[in-house]
PDB file of C-alpha atoms in Angstrom:
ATOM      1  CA  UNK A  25      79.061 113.383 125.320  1.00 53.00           C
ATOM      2  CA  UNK A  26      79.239 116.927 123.939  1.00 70.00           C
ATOM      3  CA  UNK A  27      76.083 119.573 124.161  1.00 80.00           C
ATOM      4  CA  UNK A  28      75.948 119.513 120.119  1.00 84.00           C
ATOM      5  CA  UNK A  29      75.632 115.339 119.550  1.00 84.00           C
ATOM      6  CA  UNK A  30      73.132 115.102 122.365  1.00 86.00           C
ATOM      7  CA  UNK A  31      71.011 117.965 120.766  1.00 87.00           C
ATOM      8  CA  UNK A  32      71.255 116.111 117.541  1.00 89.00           C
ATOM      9  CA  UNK A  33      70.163 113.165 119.354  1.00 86.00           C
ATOM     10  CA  UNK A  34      67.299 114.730 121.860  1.00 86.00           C
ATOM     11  CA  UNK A  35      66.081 116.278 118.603  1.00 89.00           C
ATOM     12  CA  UNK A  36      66.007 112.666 117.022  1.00 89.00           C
ATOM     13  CA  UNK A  37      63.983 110.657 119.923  1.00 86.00           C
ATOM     14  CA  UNK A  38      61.474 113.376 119.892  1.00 88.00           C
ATOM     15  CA  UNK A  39      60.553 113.241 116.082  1.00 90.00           C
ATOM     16  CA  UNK A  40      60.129 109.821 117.068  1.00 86.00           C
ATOM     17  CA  UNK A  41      58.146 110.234 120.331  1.00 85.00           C
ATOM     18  CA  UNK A  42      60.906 109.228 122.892  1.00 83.00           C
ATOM     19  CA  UNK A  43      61.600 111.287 125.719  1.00 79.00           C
ATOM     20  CA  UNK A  44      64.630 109.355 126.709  1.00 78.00           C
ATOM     21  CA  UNK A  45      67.237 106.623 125.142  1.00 73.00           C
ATOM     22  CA  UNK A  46      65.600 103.337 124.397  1.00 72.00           C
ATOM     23  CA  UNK A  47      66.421 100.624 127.634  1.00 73.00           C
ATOM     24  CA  UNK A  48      65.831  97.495 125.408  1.00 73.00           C
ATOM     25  CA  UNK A  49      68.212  94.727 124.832  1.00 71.00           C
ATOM     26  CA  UNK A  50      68.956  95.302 120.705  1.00 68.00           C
ATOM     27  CA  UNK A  51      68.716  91.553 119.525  1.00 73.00           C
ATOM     28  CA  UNK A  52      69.396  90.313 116.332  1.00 68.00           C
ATOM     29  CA  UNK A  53      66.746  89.318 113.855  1.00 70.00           C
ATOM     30  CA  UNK A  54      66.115  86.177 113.400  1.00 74.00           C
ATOM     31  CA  UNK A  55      67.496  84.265 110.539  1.00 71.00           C
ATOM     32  CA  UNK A  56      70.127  85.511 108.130  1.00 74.00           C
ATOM     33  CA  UNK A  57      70.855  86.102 104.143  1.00 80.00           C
ATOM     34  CA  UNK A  58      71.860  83.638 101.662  1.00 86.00           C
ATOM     35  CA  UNK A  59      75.896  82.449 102.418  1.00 89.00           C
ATOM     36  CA  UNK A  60      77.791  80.795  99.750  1.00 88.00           C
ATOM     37  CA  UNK A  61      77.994  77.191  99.991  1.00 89.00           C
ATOM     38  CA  UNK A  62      81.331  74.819 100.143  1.00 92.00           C
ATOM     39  CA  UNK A  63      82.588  71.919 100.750  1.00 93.00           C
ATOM     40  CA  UNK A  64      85.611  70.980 102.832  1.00 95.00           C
ATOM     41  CA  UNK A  65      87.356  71.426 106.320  1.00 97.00           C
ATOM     42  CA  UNK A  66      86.953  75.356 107.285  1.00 97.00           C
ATOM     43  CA  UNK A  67      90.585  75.307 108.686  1.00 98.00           C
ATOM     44  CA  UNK A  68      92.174  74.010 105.187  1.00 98.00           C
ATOM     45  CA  UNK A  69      90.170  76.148 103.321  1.00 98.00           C
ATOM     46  CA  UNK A  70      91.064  79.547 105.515  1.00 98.00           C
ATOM     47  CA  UNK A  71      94.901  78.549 104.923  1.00 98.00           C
ATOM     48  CA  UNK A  72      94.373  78.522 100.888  1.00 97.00           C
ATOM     49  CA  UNK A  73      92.328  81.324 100.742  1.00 97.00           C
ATOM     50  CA  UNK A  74      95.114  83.366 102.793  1.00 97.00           C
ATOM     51  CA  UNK A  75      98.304  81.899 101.102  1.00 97.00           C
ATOM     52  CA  UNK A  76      96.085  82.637  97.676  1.00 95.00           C
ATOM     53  CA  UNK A  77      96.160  86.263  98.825  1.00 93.00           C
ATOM     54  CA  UNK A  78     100.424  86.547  99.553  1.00 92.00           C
ATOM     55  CA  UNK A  79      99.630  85.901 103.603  1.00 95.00           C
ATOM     56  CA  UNK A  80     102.326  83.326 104.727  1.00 96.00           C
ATOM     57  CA  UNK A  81     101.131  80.630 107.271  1.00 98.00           C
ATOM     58  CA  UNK A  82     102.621  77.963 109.471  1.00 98.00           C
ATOM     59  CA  UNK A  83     100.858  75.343 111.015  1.00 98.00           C
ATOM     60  CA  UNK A  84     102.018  74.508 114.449  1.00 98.00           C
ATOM     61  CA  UNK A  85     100.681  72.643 117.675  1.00 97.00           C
ATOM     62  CA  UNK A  86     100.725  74.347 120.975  1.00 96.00           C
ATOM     63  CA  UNK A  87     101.135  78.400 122.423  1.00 96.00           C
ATOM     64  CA  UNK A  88     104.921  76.817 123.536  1.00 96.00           C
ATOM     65  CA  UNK A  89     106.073  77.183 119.891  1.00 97.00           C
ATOM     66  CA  UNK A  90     105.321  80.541 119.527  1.00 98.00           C
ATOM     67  CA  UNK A  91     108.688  82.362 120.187  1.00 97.00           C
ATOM     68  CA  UNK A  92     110.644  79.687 117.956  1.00 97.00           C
ATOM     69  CA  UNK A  93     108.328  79.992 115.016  1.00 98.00           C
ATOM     70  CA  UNK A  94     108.797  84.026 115.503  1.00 98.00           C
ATOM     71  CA  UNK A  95     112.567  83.508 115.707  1.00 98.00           C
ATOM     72  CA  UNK A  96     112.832  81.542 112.447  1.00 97.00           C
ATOM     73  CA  UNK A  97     111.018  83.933 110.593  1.00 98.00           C
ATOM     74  CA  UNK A  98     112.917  87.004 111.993  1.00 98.00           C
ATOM     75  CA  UNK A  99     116.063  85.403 110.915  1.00 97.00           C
ATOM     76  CA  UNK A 100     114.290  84.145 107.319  1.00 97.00           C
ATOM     77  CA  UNK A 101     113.615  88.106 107.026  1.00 96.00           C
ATOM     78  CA  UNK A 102     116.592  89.357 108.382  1.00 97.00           C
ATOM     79  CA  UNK A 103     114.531  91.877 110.341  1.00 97.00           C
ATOM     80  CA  UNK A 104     115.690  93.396 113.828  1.00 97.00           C
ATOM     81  CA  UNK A 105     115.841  91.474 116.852  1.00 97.00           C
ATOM     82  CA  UNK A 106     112.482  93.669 118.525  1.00 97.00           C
ATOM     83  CA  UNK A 107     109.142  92.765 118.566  1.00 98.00           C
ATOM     84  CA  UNK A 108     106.359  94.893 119.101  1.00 98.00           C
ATOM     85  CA  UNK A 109     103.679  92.824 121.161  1.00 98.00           C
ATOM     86  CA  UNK A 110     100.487  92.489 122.402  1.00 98.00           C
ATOM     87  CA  UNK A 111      99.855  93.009 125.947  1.00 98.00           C
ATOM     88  CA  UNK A 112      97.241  90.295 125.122  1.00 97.00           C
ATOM     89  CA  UNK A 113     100.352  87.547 124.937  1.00 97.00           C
ATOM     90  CA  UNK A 114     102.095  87.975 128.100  1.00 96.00           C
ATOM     91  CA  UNK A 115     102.280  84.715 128.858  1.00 95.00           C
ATOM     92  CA  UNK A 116     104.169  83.564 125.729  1.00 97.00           C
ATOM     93  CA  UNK A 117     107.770  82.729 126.211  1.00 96.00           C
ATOM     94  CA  UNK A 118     110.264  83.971 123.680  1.00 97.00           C
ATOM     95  CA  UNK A 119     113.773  83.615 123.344  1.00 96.00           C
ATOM     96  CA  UNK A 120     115.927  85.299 125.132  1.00 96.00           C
ATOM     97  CA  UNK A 121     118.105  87.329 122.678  1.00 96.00           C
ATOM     98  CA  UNK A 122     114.593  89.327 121.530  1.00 97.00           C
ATOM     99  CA  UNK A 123     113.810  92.743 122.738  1.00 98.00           C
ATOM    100  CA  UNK A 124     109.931  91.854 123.370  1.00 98.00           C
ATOM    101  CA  UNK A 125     107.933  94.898 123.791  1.00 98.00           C
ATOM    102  CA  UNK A 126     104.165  94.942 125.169  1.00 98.00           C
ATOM    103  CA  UNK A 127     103.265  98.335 123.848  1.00 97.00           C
ATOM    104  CA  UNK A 128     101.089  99.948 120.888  1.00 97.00           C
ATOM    105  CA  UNK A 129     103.517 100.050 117.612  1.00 97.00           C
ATOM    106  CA  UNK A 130     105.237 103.137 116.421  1.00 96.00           C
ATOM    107  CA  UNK A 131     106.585 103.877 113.041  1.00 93.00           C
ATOM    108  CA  UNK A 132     110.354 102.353 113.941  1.00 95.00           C
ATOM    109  CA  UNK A 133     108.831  99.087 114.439  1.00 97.00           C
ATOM    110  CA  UNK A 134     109.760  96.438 111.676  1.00 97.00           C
ATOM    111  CA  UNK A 135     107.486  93.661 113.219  1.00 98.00           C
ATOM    112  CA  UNK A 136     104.364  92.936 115.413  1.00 98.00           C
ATOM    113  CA  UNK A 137     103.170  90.327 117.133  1.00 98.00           C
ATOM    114  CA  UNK A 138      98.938  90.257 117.648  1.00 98.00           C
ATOM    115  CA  UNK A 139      96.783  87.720 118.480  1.00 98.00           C
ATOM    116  CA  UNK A 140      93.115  87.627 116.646  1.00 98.00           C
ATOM    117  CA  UNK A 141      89.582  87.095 117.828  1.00 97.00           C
ATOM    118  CA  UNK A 142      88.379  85.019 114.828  1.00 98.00           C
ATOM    119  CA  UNK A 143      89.380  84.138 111.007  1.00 98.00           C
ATOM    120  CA  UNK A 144      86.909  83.381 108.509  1.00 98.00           C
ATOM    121  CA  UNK A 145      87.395  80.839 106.048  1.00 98.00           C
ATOM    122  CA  UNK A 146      84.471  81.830 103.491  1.00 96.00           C
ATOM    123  CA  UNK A 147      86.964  84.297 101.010  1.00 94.00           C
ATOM    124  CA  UNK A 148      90.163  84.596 103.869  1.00 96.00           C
ATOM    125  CA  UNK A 149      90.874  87.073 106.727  1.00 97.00           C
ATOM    126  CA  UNK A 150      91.796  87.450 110.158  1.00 98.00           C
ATOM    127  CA  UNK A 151      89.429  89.512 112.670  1.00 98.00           C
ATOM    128  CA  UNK A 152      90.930  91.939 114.882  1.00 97.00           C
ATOM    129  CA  UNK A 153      89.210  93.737 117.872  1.00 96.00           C
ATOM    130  CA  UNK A 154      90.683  96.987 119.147  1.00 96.00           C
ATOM    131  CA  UNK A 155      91.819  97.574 122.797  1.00 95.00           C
ATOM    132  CA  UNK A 156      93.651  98.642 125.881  1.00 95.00           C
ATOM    133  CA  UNK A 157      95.855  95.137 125.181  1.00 96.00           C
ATOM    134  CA  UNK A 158      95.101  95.059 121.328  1.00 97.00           C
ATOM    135  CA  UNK A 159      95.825  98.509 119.830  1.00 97.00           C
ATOM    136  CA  UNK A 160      95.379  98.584 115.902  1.00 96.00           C
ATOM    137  CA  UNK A 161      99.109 100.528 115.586  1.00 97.00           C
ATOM    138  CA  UNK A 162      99.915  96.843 116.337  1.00 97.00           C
ATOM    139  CA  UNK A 163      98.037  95.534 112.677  1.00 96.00           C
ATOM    140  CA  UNK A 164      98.865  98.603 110.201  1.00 94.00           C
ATOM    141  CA  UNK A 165     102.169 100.134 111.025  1.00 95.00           C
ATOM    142  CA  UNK A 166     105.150  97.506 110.825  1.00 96.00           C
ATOM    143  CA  UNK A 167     106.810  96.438 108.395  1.00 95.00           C
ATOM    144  CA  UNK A 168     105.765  92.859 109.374  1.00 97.00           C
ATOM    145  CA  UNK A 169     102.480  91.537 111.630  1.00 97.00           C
ATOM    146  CA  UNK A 170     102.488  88.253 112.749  1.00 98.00           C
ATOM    147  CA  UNK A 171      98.984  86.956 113.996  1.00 98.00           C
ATOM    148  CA  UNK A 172      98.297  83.578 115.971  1.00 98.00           C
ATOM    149  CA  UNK A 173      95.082  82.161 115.074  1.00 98.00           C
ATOM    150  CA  UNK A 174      93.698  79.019 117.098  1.00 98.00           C
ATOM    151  CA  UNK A 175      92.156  76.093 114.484  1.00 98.00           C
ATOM    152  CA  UNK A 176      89.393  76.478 117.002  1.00 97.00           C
ATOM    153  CA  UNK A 177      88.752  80.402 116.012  1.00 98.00           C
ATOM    154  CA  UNK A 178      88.323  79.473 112.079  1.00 98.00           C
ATOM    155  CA  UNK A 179      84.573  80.138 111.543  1.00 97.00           C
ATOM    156  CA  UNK A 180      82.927  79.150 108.102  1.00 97.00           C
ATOM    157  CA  UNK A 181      81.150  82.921 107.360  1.00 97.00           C
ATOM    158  CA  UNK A 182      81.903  86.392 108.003  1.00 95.00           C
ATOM    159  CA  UNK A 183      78.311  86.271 109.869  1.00 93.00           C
ATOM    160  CA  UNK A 184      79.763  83.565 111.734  1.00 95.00           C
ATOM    161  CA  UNK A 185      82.109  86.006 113.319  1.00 95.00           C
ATOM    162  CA  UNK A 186      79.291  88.482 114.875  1.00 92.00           C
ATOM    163  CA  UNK A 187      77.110  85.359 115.995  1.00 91.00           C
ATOM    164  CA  UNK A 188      80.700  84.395 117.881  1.00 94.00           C
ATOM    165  CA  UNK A 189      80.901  88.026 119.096  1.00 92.00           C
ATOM    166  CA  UNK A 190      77.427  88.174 121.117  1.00 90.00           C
ATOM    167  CA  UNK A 191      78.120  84.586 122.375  1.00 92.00           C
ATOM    168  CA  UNK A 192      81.204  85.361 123.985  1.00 90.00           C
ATOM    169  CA  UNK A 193      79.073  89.138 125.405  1.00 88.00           C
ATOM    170  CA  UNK A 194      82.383  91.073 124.414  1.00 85.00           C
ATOM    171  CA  UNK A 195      81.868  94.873 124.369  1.00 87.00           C
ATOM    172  CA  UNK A 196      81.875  96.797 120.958  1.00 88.00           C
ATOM    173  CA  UNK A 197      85.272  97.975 120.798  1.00 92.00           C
ATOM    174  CA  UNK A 198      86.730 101.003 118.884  1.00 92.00           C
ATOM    175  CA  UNK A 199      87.282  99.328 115.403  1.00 94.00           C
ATOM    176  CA  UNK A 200      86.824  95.566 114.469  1.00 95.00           C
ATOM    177  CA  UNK A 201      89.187  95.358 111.653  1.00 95.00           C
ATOM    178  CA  UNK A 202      89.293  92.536 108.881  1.00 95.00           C
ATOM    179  CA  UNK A 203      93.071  91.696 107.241  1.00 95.00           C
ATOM    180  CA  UNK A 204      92.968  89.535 104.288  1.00 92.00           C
ATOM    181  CA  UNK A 205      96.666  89.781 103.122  1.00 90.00           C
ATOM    182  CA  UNK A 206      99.552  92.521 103.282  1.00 88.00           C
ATOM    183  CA  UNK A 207      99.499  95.459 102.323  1.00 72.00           C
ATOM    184  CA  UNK A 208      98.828  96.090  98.714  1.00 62.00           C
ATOM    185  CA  UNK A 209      98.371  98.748  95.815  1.00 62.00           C
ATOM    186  CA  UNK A 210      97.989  99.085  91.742  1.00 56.00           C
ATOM    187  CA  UNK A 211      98.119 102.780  92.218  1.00 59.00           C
ATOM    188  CA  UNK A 212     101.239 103.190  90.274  1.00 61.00           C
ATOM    189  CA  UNK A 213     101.325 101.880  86.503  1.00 64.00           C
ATOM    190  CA  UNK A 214      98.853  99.026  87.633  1.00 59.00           C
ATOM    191  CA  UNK A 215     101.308  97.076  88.949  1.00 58.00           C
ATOM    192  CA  UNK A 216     100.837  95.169  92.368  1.00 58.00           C
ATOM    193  CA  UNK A 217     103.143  96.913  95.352  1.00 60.00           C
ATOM    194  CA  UNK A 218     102.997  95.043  98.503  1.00 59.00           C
ATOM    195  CA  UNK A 219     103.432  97.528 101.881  1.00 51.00           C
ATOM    196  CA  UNK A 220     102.084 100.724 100.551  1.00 62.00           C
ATOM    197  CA  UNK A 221      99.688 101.476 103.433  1.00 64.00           C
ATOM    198  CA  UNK A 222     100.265  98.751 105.534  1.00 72.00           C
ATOM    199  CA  UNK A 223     102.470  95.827 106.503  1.00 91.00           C
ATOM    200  CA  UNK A 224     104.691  94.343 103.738  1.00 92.00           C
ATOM    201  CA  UNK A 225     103.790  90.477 105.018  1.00 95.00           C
ATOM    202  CA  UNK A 226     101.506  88.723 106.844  1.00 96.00           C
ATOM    203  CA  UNK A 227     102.686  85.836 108.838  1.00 98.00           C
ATOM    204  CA  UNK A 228     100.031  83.409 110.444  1.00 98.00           C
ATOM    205  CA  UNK A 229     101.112  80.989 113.254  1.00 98.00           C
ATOM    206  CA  UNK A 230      97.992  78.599 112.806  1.00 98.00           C
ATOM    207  CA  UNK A 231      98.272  76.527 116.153  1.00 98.00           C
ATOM    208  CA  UNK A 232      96.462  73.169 116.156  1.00 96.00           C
ATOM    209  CA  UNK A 233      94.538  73.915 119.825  1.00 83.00           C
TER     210      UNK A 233
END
């Protein structure tokens, strides 16, 4: 910690009578705010509310079809034969004419593959945690990012998401990031540009496990 935060922060404690950083567990207060209501599965509803905002999604059943549902959309997109991966999906197997890279993404990368930690099904979007295996290069700077969501990760509320976050005790990471579609813009003339500041599609693999 540098000399000039922890002066701002010695300076803080003692206006409020603390001679040292505060040992107790934080935990959260009880109850929560109003949510909006709706009806329906939460898994049907997150796949509308994504395809409603230009995402693409595939449904498919286990981790196994992973590198064939990549393939087909590589070749759908006529992108380069490279992925950029997560170190987080080692174990996937991919086909064997793909340059599969487990690396943060660089600006010559057309396409990503992440996984997620949650998706919310309230309004649409995917929740990202940053990491050592999950860098956020990996969600912003190809051309295309491909997530794989789990049915079993669709939670009904963006609430939902933190509640899931202390359950599982993971550690506050860098930047929790929340991606609701591609890329998109009305900058210029007030007309819609997809991949302005960010990936030009969003691909979901939605597997049934």
């Amino acid at each position: 910690m540098s000399d000039g935060r922890e002066r701002v922060l010695a300076q803080i404690r003692s206006s409020l009578g603390r001679s040292a950083p505060g040992q107790d567990i934080v935990a959260p207060l009880a109850g929560g705010g109003p949510r909006p209501a709706f009806e329906g599965d939460i898994v049907e509803r997150f796949e509308a509310k994504m395809l409603e905002k230009s995402a693409t999604l595939v449904r498919i059943g286990t981790a196994a079809e992973v590198g064939r549902e990549v393939d087909r959309f590589l070749r759908a997109q006529q992108a380069a034969r490279r992925l950029c991966v997560s170190k987080a999906l080692a174990g996937i197997a991919w086909p064997a004419d793909l340059d599969v890279q487990y690396r943060a993404a660089v600006r010559e990368d057309q396409t990503s593959v992440t996984p997620c930690f949650a998706a919310v099904a309230e309004s649409g979007g995917v929740v990202t945690l940053s990491g050592p295996d999950t860098p956020s290069t990996l969600n912003f700077v190809p051309e295309n990012h491909i997530v794989i969501v789990h049915a079993s990760q669709v939670v009904r509320h963006f609430e939902d998401v933190w509640t899931l976050w202390r359950a599982k005790g993971v550690s506050m990471p860098r930047s929790i990031n929340i991606i609701s579609g591609p890329s998109r813009t009305a900058d210029i003339e007030q007309t819609i540009q997809l991949g302005a500041h960010g990936p030009r599609r969003l691909h979901i693999l939605l597997l049934a496990e």
